[in-house]
Amino acid sequence: MFTPTPRRSGLRILVIFPAILALFAGMAVRAEPPPLVERLPGTTMVYLGWSPNAAMQETRPAKMLADEQFIGPWRGLLQRLLLDLIDAENPREKLPDDWTAMLADIAQCQGAFALLDWQPARANGSTAQAALIINLGARRKSFEKSFQPVHTRLKGRLGGTVQMMKLQGSWLWLKPDAMERPIYVWGFVGDRFVIYWGDQAERFLPTLIDNSQPLANPLASSPGFTNAMQALADPPRDSILTTYMDAPRALEALRKALTRDSSLKQWSPFWPSLIKQIGLDNVQAVAESTSIVEGNFVTRTLLRTDSPPHGLLAAMINPPVDESFLQCIPSDAMVAAAVRMDPVKVYEQLKAAAEGIAGAAATGAFNAIEKSAADLGVGTRDVLAPLGDQWAIYNSASTGGWFFTGWTLVASVRDADRLDRTLETTRQLLAELFGDSGQIEIREIDGVRIHTLLQNEGWSVMAPSWAAIDGHLVVGLYPQTVQDAVRQIRGGANITGNPQFAAARGRIGVDGPFVQISGPELIRNLYPMGLPLMTFVLNQGRRESDFGWPTHPLMMPSARTLMDYSGISAVTARQTDKGILRIKTQGNPLLSPLTLDSPALWLAVMAPIDAMEVEAMRPTIPTTGPATAPARPIDEP
């Protein structure tokens, strides 16, 4: 098994451990001003703030984490993973069994994470300044006791480079750089637990901790933050988690990080055009607030723009599809999405965007595609023009859904006669292209002609098929799914009659396109495949390490347990005069694929990790002094 160096191990825990704290702590919050926005500078790039809420205790994730049958089998492995993050010398060493109480304490405390700055392209490598602050209050002693084993291992792995400094009567631990400046600081200041990354701790920490002196330009009164939050709070909601990202600075940092790679550097001249064509050039901030509604997590995200939304992003945010069109989606769909878009306009927008980015090269490429299609007898716009502007895609167990088998696309039809002629031309074209290696076979089932592409050579597990019926075009990976989709259109139980779907739409609204994921249906569908796969992985973990991972088949919860703790996730979006507003609902963020879509959260994790990797390559500071040797103290403000 790979054993990290002591230097890298200490850096790793200083980044990953706070991320774990922030994720657990971010599950709780109340209707108060976001924590510490008065103490953070107005130039903060990313902010995440949370505070406890009694309603959190009645949600699915809280009950799931309190369920010993669910979390018990994982306790040993979580201990092992946490020790591995700090590279325990003794592979059988354990943390105290009550270390999970630390996470429980955090979930009840106010806190904030701030990415103050990120410079990926400095001459001396990537740097990041960030801070994690948790107001422990009465839980200070219990948290400190739980954190002590982690602190001891961390101090041991960083070795003789660890020093101490004084701040407002408290002693903090730090790791200095070659110039003896603290670049990692952690510890307790009063009832606050603090971790700081960066080379300006001496300047930043006193202003963060000392509430007696107001900041000249705090985040709370910066124009970007206030404009975004005021626009987001209409109507006002009780926020359980608040995030903010300075979009221009974040995009510039991302550009520097990407173009630092030699293979991507060639795209640097196209970056301004790319951002403009996507529609991000006028985005000033990304603001987000999460509240608990009917036991579900509802998140409102605003891309705050200084002018009307535009570009490809805005082109996808259109009015919702008709309620009657939703009848083509089965009621038990585990994944479903519906959007209104004109395919001809979308094609033209994609072409214009490509030309705006790559210029003449893109124009030549599109002209070549259109000429080739015309020479074969099928014009590009001739294929798209008969199609309507309503589209849906779904995967459902009742139509053969399993992993990928049930995916079905349905589009409305604007001109049925023209579509028939286009489909016939396409059939002939495909027959010529495939020759002896394949053929298009047409069979009439239930009075509908289903076209299927059959392959006579090679190996394939799919038989793409399509059919036109009653103003709809249906496309599937198999003729069987197309057949079931036809029956669905003709009167099957549809998603509008599903009470869970109706409740989710009630929380997010019906003003735009939507994506829905049914946790129970997804688990019911994938569990038979996941159970043997997970069991295999867990068994391999026990056998393929020197000491054996503390795994057990029960670490894969039962299907009923997962279904009880999962819920419906759905998201929609609409354009407003203040930008693009996205609204998302989740029954359990810990079991939802839609959890990891927050740009602020991604940047908050990515920037310190990027800086950590650069710092890990620098030479270790030679030292002969004790780990507790006092560093240059920070003067109290």
XYZ file of C-alpha atoms in Angstrom:
637
model
C 0.000 0.000 0.000
C 1.303 3.494 -0.819
C 2.666 5.285 2.222
C 2.801 9.084 1.891
C 5.790 11.046 3.060
C 5.479 12.782 6.445
C 5.435 16.184 4.733
C 2.698 15.339 2.315
C 0.700 13.562 5.037
C 0.532 16.627 7.254
C -0.479 18.844 4.342
C -3.107 16.350 3.283
C -4.884 16.253 6.627
C -4.790 20.042 6.900
C -6.809 20.245 3.678
C -9.009 17.153 3.686
C -9.954 17.141 7.364
C -11.421 20.684 7.244
C -13.338 19.690 4.106
C -14.902 16.817 6.084
C -15.749 19.214 8.918
C -17.309 21.722 6.525
C -19.444 19.099 4.783
C -20.837 17.734 8.043
C -21.271 21.143 9.591
C -22.935 22.477 6.468
C -25.880 20.186 7.113
C -27.236 22.530 9.806
C -28.259 26.212 9.882
C -30.753 28.918 11.043
C -32.296 32.210 10.000
C -29.559 34.612 11.112
C -27.034 36.728 9.231
C -24.377 34.413 7.774
C -21.603 33.833 10.336
C -18.446 35.969 10.260
C -19.363 38.027 7.187
C -18.537 41.110 9.285
C -15.039 39.769 10.030
C -14.041 38.599 6.545
C -12.554 41.028 4.004
C -14.713 42.256 1.143
C -12.282 40.678 -1.341
C -13.143 37.124 -0.180
C -13.343 34.867 -3.225
C -15.514 32.057 -1.808
C -17.623 31.989 1.367
C -19.561 29.136 2.985
C -21.395 29.820 6.239
C -23.637 27.641 8.379
C -25.364 27.588 11.810
C -27.539 25.007 13.638
C -31.259 24.495 13.262
C -33.584 22.248 15.260
C -35.460 21.304 12.077
C -32.277 19.589 10.870
C -32.746 16.823 13.434
C -35.934 15.659 11.688
C -34.409 15.313 8.224
C -33.356 12.073 6.558
C -29.565 12.624 6.730
C -29.700 13.406 10.461
C -31.718 10.276 11.174
C -29.476 8.218 8.920
C -26.298 9.317 10.714
C -27.938 8.617 14.078
C -28.945 5.096 13.017
C -26.429 2.695 14.544
C -27.440 -0.067 12.119
C -26.521 2.256 9.258
C -23.385 3.964 10.594
C -22.105 1.228 12.925
C -20.539 -1.029 10.257
C -18.712 2.025 8.852
C -17.150 3.256 12.105
C -14.051 1.075 11.917
C -13.362 1.943 8.282
C -13.851 5.662 8.889
C -11.333 5.463 11.706
C -8.895 3.653 9.433
C -9.327 6.196 6.636
C -8.828 9.147 8.972
C -5.648 7.596 10.347
C -4.411 6.910 6.832
C -4.915 10.567 5.943
C -2.339 11.436 8.588
C -0.240 8.341 7.829
C -0.319 6.421 11.083
C 2.910 4.493 11.662
C 1.069 1.672 13.368
C -1.485 0.224 10.926
C -3.494 -1.237 13.828
C -3.599 2.000 15.779
C -7.104 3.269 16.535
C -8.694 6.544 17.412
C -10.988 6.540 20.429
C -14.394 5.086 19.677
C -16.041 8.403 20.566
C -14.207 10.389 17.893
C -17.434 10.500 15.871
C -18.787 12.708 18.671
C -16.569 15.383 17.149
C -18.713 15.398 14.012
C -21.867 15.481 16.108
C -20.541 18.540 17.949
C -19.725 20.287 14.689
C -23.232 19.699 13.358
C -24.563 21.799 16.215
C -22.185 24.752 15.847
C -21.977 27.890 13.767
C -19.076 28.106 11.389
C -17.705 29.400 8.127
C -15.135 28.566 5.488
C -13.587 31.364 3.418
C -11.278 31.140 0.423
C -9.648 34.552 0.632
C -7.404 34.267 -2.416
C -6.087 31.725 -4.915
C -3.204 32.390 -7.300
C -2.494 29.249 -9.356
C 0.096 30.844 -11.657
C 2.565 32.644 -9.421
C 6.241 32.297 -10.258
C 6.844 30.293 -7.084
C 3.847 28.033 -7.632
C 0.200 27.903 -6.606
C -0.829 29.657 -3.408
C -4.102 29.805 -1.539
C -5.300 31.696 1.503
C -8.242 30.144 3.294
C -9.727 29.860 6.772
C -12.095 27.493 8.547
C -13.680 28.787 11.754
C -16.111 26.865 13.980
C -17.791 28.554 16.958
C -17.868 25.682 19.454
C -19.304 27.503 22.444
C -20.228 25.046 25.203
C -18.985 22.160 23.061
C -15.388 23.375 23.172
C -14.202 20.806 25.749
C -15.855 17.759 24.172
C -14.636 18.734 20.711
C -11.080 19.323 21.951
C -11.055 15.895 23.591
C -12.231 14.219 20.365
C -9.788 16.214 18.249
C -6.758 15.493 20.447
C -5.792 12.142 18.778
C -5.965 13.765 15.347
C -3.899 16.693 16.615
C -1.283 14.367 18.109
C -0.885 12.390 14.904
C -0.783 15.575 12.822
C 1.894 17.093 15.010
C 3.877 13.868 14.848
C 3.767 13.649 11.077
C 4.867 17.261 10.571
C 7.729 16.605 12.956
C 10.217 19.233 14.038
C 8.836 21.903 11.703
C 5.843 22.442 13.999
C 6.027 25.555 16.175
C 3.655 27.580 18.331
C 2.487 31.161 18.406
C 0.369 33.226 20.752
C -2.887 34.906 19.783
C -5.151 36.716 22.271
C -4.025 34.588 25.188
C -4.279 31.354 23.163
C -1.463 29.247 21.747
C -1.887 28.016 18.174
C 0.134 25.423 16.302
C 1.759 26.373 13.035
C 3.966 25.074 10.276
C 6.333 27.754 8.936
C 7.819 28.098 5.486
C 11.511 28.565 4.664
C 11.236 32.221 5.691
C 9.768 31.239 9.088
C 6.360 32.613 8.107
C 3.366 30.537 9.263
C 1.668 28.914 6.284
C -0.571 26.479 8.194
C -2.096 27.415 11.541
C -4.577 25.459 13.631
C -5.884 25.397 17.165
C -8.340 27.022 19.563
C -8.872 30.721 20.171
C -11.356 31.036 22.983
C -14.323 28.898 21.974
C -13.404 28.938 18.301
C -11.584 26.200 16.404
C -9.505 27.722 13.594
C -7.544 26.339 10.666
C -5.794 28.846 8.393
C -3.844 28.250 5.177
C -1.617 30.928 3.698
C 1.355 33.132 4.420
C -0.481 36.083 6.003
C -1.803 34.537 9.201
C -0.192 37.268 11.311
C -2.247 39.915 9.510
C -5.489 38.052 9.018
C -6.140 36.089 12.224
C -6.243 39.053 14.652
C -8.831 40.874 12.551
C -10.864 37.696 12.242
C -10.943 36.988 15.964
C -11.192 40.490 17.486
C -14.834 41.600 17.344
C -14.087 44.923 19.069
C -12.624 46.527 15.945
C -14.841 46.764 12.829
C -13.257 46.044 9.448
C -12.958 48.895 6.972
C -14.370 46.830 4.093
C -16.043 43.640 5.347
C -17.643 41.055 3.115
C -21.051 41.911 4.605
C -21.022 45.363 2.963
C -19.129 44.617 -0.255
C -21.229 45.430 -3.359
C -20.851 41.981 -4.933
C -21.987 40.137 -1.813
C -24.856 42.460 -0.898
C -26.232 42.670 -4.434
C -26.187 38.892 -4.833
C -27.712 38.160 -1.434
C -30.428 40.783 -1.748
C -31.414 39.425 -5.148
C -31.398 35.859 -3.817
C -33.520 36.649 -0.743
C -36.619 37.532 -2.757
C -38.797 36.149 -1.261
C -36.898 35.897 2.047
C -36.205 32.388 3.321
C -34.628 30.875 6.420
C -31.198 29.888 5.214
C -29.451 26.847 6.650
C -26.383 27.182 4.424
C -25.174 30.300 2.627
C -22.496 30.321 -0.060
C -21.049 33.101 -2.169
C -18.484 33.172 -4.966
C -16.878 36.176 -6.654
C -17.402 34.918 -10.215
C -14.880 37.079 -12.176
C -12.034 36.289 -9.770
C -12.975 32.617 -9.617
C -13.089 32.302 -13.412
C -9.723 34.024 -13.746
C -8.182 31.685 -11.163
C -9.691 28.708 -12.943
C -8.244 29.915 -16.255
C -4.778 30.181 -14.738
C -5.079 26.727 -13.181
C -6.170 25.104 -16.450
C -3.691 26.847 -18.733
C -0.857 25.953 -16.389
C -1.099 22.529 -18.041
C 0.954 22.626 -21.246
C -1.655 20.590 -23.132
C -4.336 23.197 -22.309
C -2.219 26.328 -22.676
C -3.123 26.557 -26.363
C -6.711 27.312 -25.322
C -5.746 30.397 -23.336
C -6.332 32.871 -26.224
C -9.846 31.445 -26.677
C -10.825 31.788 -23.009
C -12.564 35.218 -23.236
C -14.582 34.089 -26.256
C -15.437 30.773 -24.596
C -16.719 32.489 -21.456
C -18.727 34.950 -23.535
C -20.350 32.302 -25.713
C -21.294 30.183 -22.707
C -22.801 33.287 -21.109
C -20.517 33.711 -18.077
C -18.853 36.979 -19.046
C -21.519 39.102 -17.326
C -21.869 36.942 -14.192
C -20.749 38.966 -11.174
C -21.394 36.470 -8.402
C -22.897 33.094 -7.560
C -25.019 33.197 -4.402
C -26.699 30.236 -2.773
C -28.957 29.600 0.199
C -30.380 26.354 1.519
C -33.403 25.955 3.762
C -35.448 23.050 5.094
C -38.950 22.835 3.663
C -41.251 19.967 4.646
C -38.225 17.966 5.805
C -36.426 18.456 2.483
C -33.417 20.597 1.585
C -34.330 23.381 -0.829
C -31.460 25.329 -2.396
C -31.811 28.562 -4.352
C -28.800 29.439 -6.510
C -28.508 32.748 -8.347
C -26.046 33.517 -11.128
C -26.100 37.265 -10.539
C -25.520 39.112 -13.806
C -25.041 42.804 -14.526
C -27.012 42.555 -17.786
C -29.652 40.184 -19.196
C -28.538 36.520 -19.336
C -27.252 35.428 -22.741
C -25.227 32.733 -24.475
C -25.688 28.987 -24.492
C -26.521 28.928 -20.792
C -29.470 31.256 -21.209
C -30.565 29.453 -24.379
C -31.291 26.328 -22.335
C -33.429 28.198 -19.764
C -36.831 28.387 -21.448
C -40.468 28.088 -20.327
C -41.539 24.614 -19.177
C -42.953 21.912 -21.417
C -46.723 21.449 -21.556
C -48.302 19.355 -18.809
C -49.787 17.120 -21.491
C -46.306 16.378 -22.852
C -45.194 15.099 -19.448
C -47.580 12.171 -19.908
C -44.906 10.506 -22.029
C -42.806 9.954 -18.867
C -43.721 6.857 -16.773
C -44.774 7.436 -13.179
C -41.958 5.238 -11.832
C -39.128 6.973 -13.723
C -35.940 6.839 -11.655
C -34.433 9.673 -13.719
C -36.372 12.109 -15.868
C -35.728 15.468 -17.507
C -37.857 17.728 -19.687
C -36.837 20.877 -21.522
C -38.265 23.195 -24.150
C -35.856 24.014 -26.986
C -36.105 24.572 -30.716
C -33.549 22.211 -32.339
C -32.954 24.512 -35.337
C -32.273 27.496 -33.067
C -30.040 25.402 -30.827
C -28.037 24.259 -33.849
C -27.623 27.844 -35.020
C -26.591 28.951 -31.530
C -24.017 26.167 -31.279
C -22.652 27.106 -34.688
C -22.492 30.788 -33.782
C -20.810 29.967 -30.464
C -18.185 27.802 -32.151
C -17.499 30.521 -34.718
C -17.285 33.093 -31.935
C -14.643 30.984 -30.200
C -12.620 29.495 -33.067
C -13.508 31.887 -35.894
C -12.938 30.753 -39.503
C -11.826 27.279 -38.438
C -15.230 26.573 -36.898
C -17.057 28.065 -39.893
C -15.139 25.785 -42.239
C -15.878 22.731 -40.101
C -19.622 23.391 -40.009
C -19.710 24.126 -43.742
C -17.985 20.814 -44.412
C -20.518 18.939 -42.261
C -23.471 20.609 -43.957
C -22.048 19.984 -47.438
C -21.428 16.301 -46.697
C -24.978 15.908 -45.400
C -26.407 17.660 -48.495
C -24.375 15.446 -50.822
C -25.894 12.399 -49.106
C -29.391 13.740 -49.564
C -30.081 14.833 -45.985
C -29.750 18.529 -45.186
C -28.835 19.354 -41.600
C -31.792 21.653 -41.114
C -34.094 19.210 -42.949
C -33.480 16.706 -40.169
C -34.147 19.202 -37.387
C -36.961 21.333 -38.827
C -39.782 18.749 -38.465
C -39.076 18.347 -34.755
C -40.908 20.393 -32.153
C -39.553 22.300 -29.180
C -40.454 19.894 -26.350
C -38.040 17.162 -25.282
C -37.937 14.581 -22.530
C -35.525 11.838 -21.546
C -36.088 9.203 -18.869
C -35.047 5.819 -17.528
C -37.717 3.674 -15.929
C -37.842 0.108 -14.584
C -41.270 -0.378 -16.136
C -39.734 0.148 -19.587
C -36.717 -2.137 -19.124
C -34.623 0.304 -17.157
C -31.396 -0.979 -15.608
C -28.250 1.098 -15.552
C -28.445 2.243 -19.206
C -30.973 -0.069 -20.865
C -34.124 1.945 -20.257
C -32.967 5.347 -21.483
C -35.596 6.756 -23.823
C -35.750 10.094 -25.649
C -39.073 11.623 -26.670
C -39.463 14.750 -28.800
C -42.549 16.571 -29.966
C -43.108 16.713 -33.736
C -43.921 19.923 -35.570
C -44.512 18.442 -39.078
C -45.360 14.719 -39.083
C -45.414 14.312 -42.890
C -42.051 15.987 -43.299
C -40.655 13.895 -40.458
C -41.803 10.697 -42.196
C -39.963 11.716 -45.354
C -36.862 12.612 -43.352
C -36.913 9.285 -41.505
C -37.218 7.386 -44.773
C -34.327 9.320 -46.280
C -32.297 8.688 -43.151
C -33.094 4.974 -43.324
C -31.851 4.772 -46.899
C -28.748 6.765 -46.016
C -27.880 4.495 -43.096
C -28.452 1.411 -45.255
C -25.923 2.738 -47.787
C -23.425 3.659 -45.100
C -23.540 0.301 -43.319
C -23.766 -1.861 -46.455
C -23.365 -5.534 -45.581
C -22.305 -4.774 -42.000
C -25.758 -3.594 -40.956
C -29.320 -2.899 -42.003
C -32.406 -0.987 -40.971
C -35.345 -3.269 -40.335
C -38.896 -2.005 -39.945
C -41.486 -3.960 -37.984
C -45.013 -2.919 -37.190
C -45.997 -3.452 -33.549
C -49.272 -2.208 -32.089
C -49.882 -0.374 -35.348
C -46.611 1.568 -35.138
C -43.604 1.153 -37.441
C -40.477 0.685 -35.328
C -37.130 1.172 -37.109
C -34.199 -0.822 -35.714
C -30.554 -0.671 -36.685
C -29.254 -4.245 -36.885
C -25.522 -4.948 -37.015
C -24.390 -8.000 -38.956
C -20.726 -7.697 -38.004
C -18.760 -6.970 -34.859
C -20.058 -7.092 -31.317
C -22.831 -4.953 -29.921
C -25.200 -5.083 -26.937
C -27.531 -2.418 -28.312
C -30.043 -2.187 -31.143
C -30.875 1.541 -31.554
C -34.497 2.041 -32.568
C -36.982 4.810 -33.244
C -40.632 5.379 -34.112
C -43.061 8.234 -34.766
C -46.467 8.211 -33.095
C -49.188 10.751 -32.369
C -47.004 13.843 -32.702
C -44.002 12.293 -30.915
C -40.669 10.909 -32.032
C -39.369 8.150 -29.751
C -35.735 7.034 -29.734
C -34.370 4.204 -27.592
C -31.431 1.855 -27.350
C -33.680 -1.151 -28.016
C -36.923 -1.766 -29.915
C -38.481 -3.066 -26.692
C -38.041 0.270 -24.913
C -39.485 2.078 -27.938
C -42.466 -0.279 -27.883
C -43.087 0.453 -24.198
C -42.662 4.189 -24.807
C -45.364 4.012 -27.474
C -47.711 2.364 -24.999
C -46.815 5.014 -22.431
C -47.752 7.801 -24.820
C -51.046 6.097 -25.535
C -52.146 6.176 -21.914
C -49.756 4.678 -19.363
C -49.558 5.900 -15.771
C -47.465 9.055 -16.040
C -45.230 11.101 -13.795
C -47.787 13.845 -13.193
C -49.801 11.353 -11.141
C -46.852 10.560 -8.872
C -47.476 12.390 -5.549
C -43.746 12.571 -4.726
C -43.030 14.238 -8.058
C -45.902 16.654 -7.521
C -44.594 17.551 -4.046
C -41.080 18.135 -5.401
C -42.389 20.443 -8.109
C -44.348 22.285 -5.453
C -41.077 23.069 -3.681
C -39.091 24.163 -6.747
C -41.823 25.578 -8.993
C -42.897 24.779 -12.543
C -41.426 27.758 -14.388
C -38.706 26.112 -16.450
C -36.913 22.925 -17.484
C -36.521 20.262 -14.824
C -34.477 17.220 -13.874
C -35.836 14.715 -11.380
C -34.085 11.789 -9.643
C -36.156 9.391 -7.573
C -33.904 7.943 -4.893
C -36.162 4.963 -4.040
C -36.643 4.016 -7.690
C -32.942 4.418 -8.438
C -32.009 2.181 -5.513
C -34.674 -0.380 -6.343
C -33.346 -0.530 -9.878
C -29.586 -0.575 -9.240
C -29.414 -2.455 -5.930
C -29.328 -5.972 -7.470
C -26.199 -4.918 -9.384
C -24.675 -2.878 -6.549
C -24.972 -5.522 -3.839
C -22.649 -8.153 -5.367
C -20.283 -5.456 -6.663
C -20.002 -3.773 -3.265
C -19.567 -7.111 -1.518
C -16.722 -7.963 -3.891
C -15.009 -4.623 -3.216
C -15.350 -4.997 0.548
C -13.988 -8.542 0.497
C -11.055 -7.437 -1.656
C -10.290 -4.708 0.846
C -9.927 -7.255 3.613
C -7.577 -9.465 1.596
C -5.371 -7.087 -0.377
C -3.767 -5.053 2.400
C -1.116 -5.970 4.939
C -3.428 -5.600 7.910
C -6.859 -6.023 6.357
C -9.372 -3.213 6.078
C -12.088 -3.370 8.770
C -14.830 -4.037 6.237
C -17.957 -6.176 6.390
C -20.728 -6.949 3.876
C -23.177 -5.092 6.131
C -21.430 -1.877 5.153
C -23.738 -2.078 2.159
C -27.074 -1.137 3.791
C -30.159 -3.113 2.917
C -32.288 -1.960 0.020
C -35.191 -0.977 2.283
C -32.851 1.026 4.535
C -31.474 2.994 1.607
C -34.938 3.591 0.180
C -36.202 4.814 3.564
C -33.355 7.328 3.872
C -33.320 8.495 0.246
C -35.812 10.871 -1.275
C -36.756 12.803 -4.378
C -34.250 15.240 -5.869
C -35.320 17.750 -8.494
C -33.991 20.954 -10.002
C -35.352 23.665 -12.266
C -34.178 27.073 -13.466
C -35.564 30.287 -14.892
C -34.315 33.624 -16.140
C -34.985 36.744 -14.064
C -34.037 40.390 -14.354
C -31.291 39.684 -11.795
C -29.764 36.666 -13.512
C -30.465 32.947 -13.721
C -32.175 31.418 -10.703
C -31.905 27.696 -10.070
C -34.018 25.971 -7.411
C -33.181 22.477 -6.184
C -34.834 20.124 -3.703
C -33.209 17.067 -2.107
C -34.625 14.550 0.311
C -31.150 13.491 1.473
C -28.076 15.360 0.191
C -25.835 12.511 1.396
C -27.504 10.130 -1.081
C -28.263 12.501 -3.964
C -26.221 12.871 -7.165
C -27.283 16.546 -7.257
C -25.301 17.368 -4.102
C -21.982 17.987 -5.837
C -23.113 20.762 -8.168
C -22.202 23.814 -6.088
C -19.447 25.825 -7.843
C -18.498 27.512 -4.556
C -18.011 24.167 -2.822
C -15.886 22.785 -5.660
C -13.639 25.840 -5.675
C -13.387 25.848 -1.878
C -12.014 22.298 -1.962
C -9.979 22.523 -5.169
C -7.938 25.656 -4.384
C -6.341 24.481 -1.077
C -5.671 21.027 -2.537
C -3.986 22.617 -5.559
C -1.804 24.762 -3.293
C -1.100 21.741 -1.081
C 0.272 19.744 -4.005
C 2.630 22.582 -4.915
C 3.726 23.052 -1.306
C 4.369 19.302 -0.929
C 7.058 19.482 -3.636
C 9.080 22.144 -1.835
C 12.072 21.128 0.331
C 11.489 20.460 3.997
C 12.834 23.069 6.409
C 15.818 21.690 8.305
C 15.383 22.151 12.031
C 16.840 20.767 15.204
C 14.537 22.489 17.667
C 11.655 20.832 19.520
C 8.240 20.673 17.883
C 6.865 22.996 20.514
C 9.498 25.705 20.123
C 7.737 29.083 20.256
C 7.614 30.944 16.973
C 7.612 34.705 16.636
C 4.434 35.569 18.593
C 1.541 37.410 17.023
C 0.844 40.602 18.913
C -2.666 40.906 20.231
C -4.692 43.632 18.501
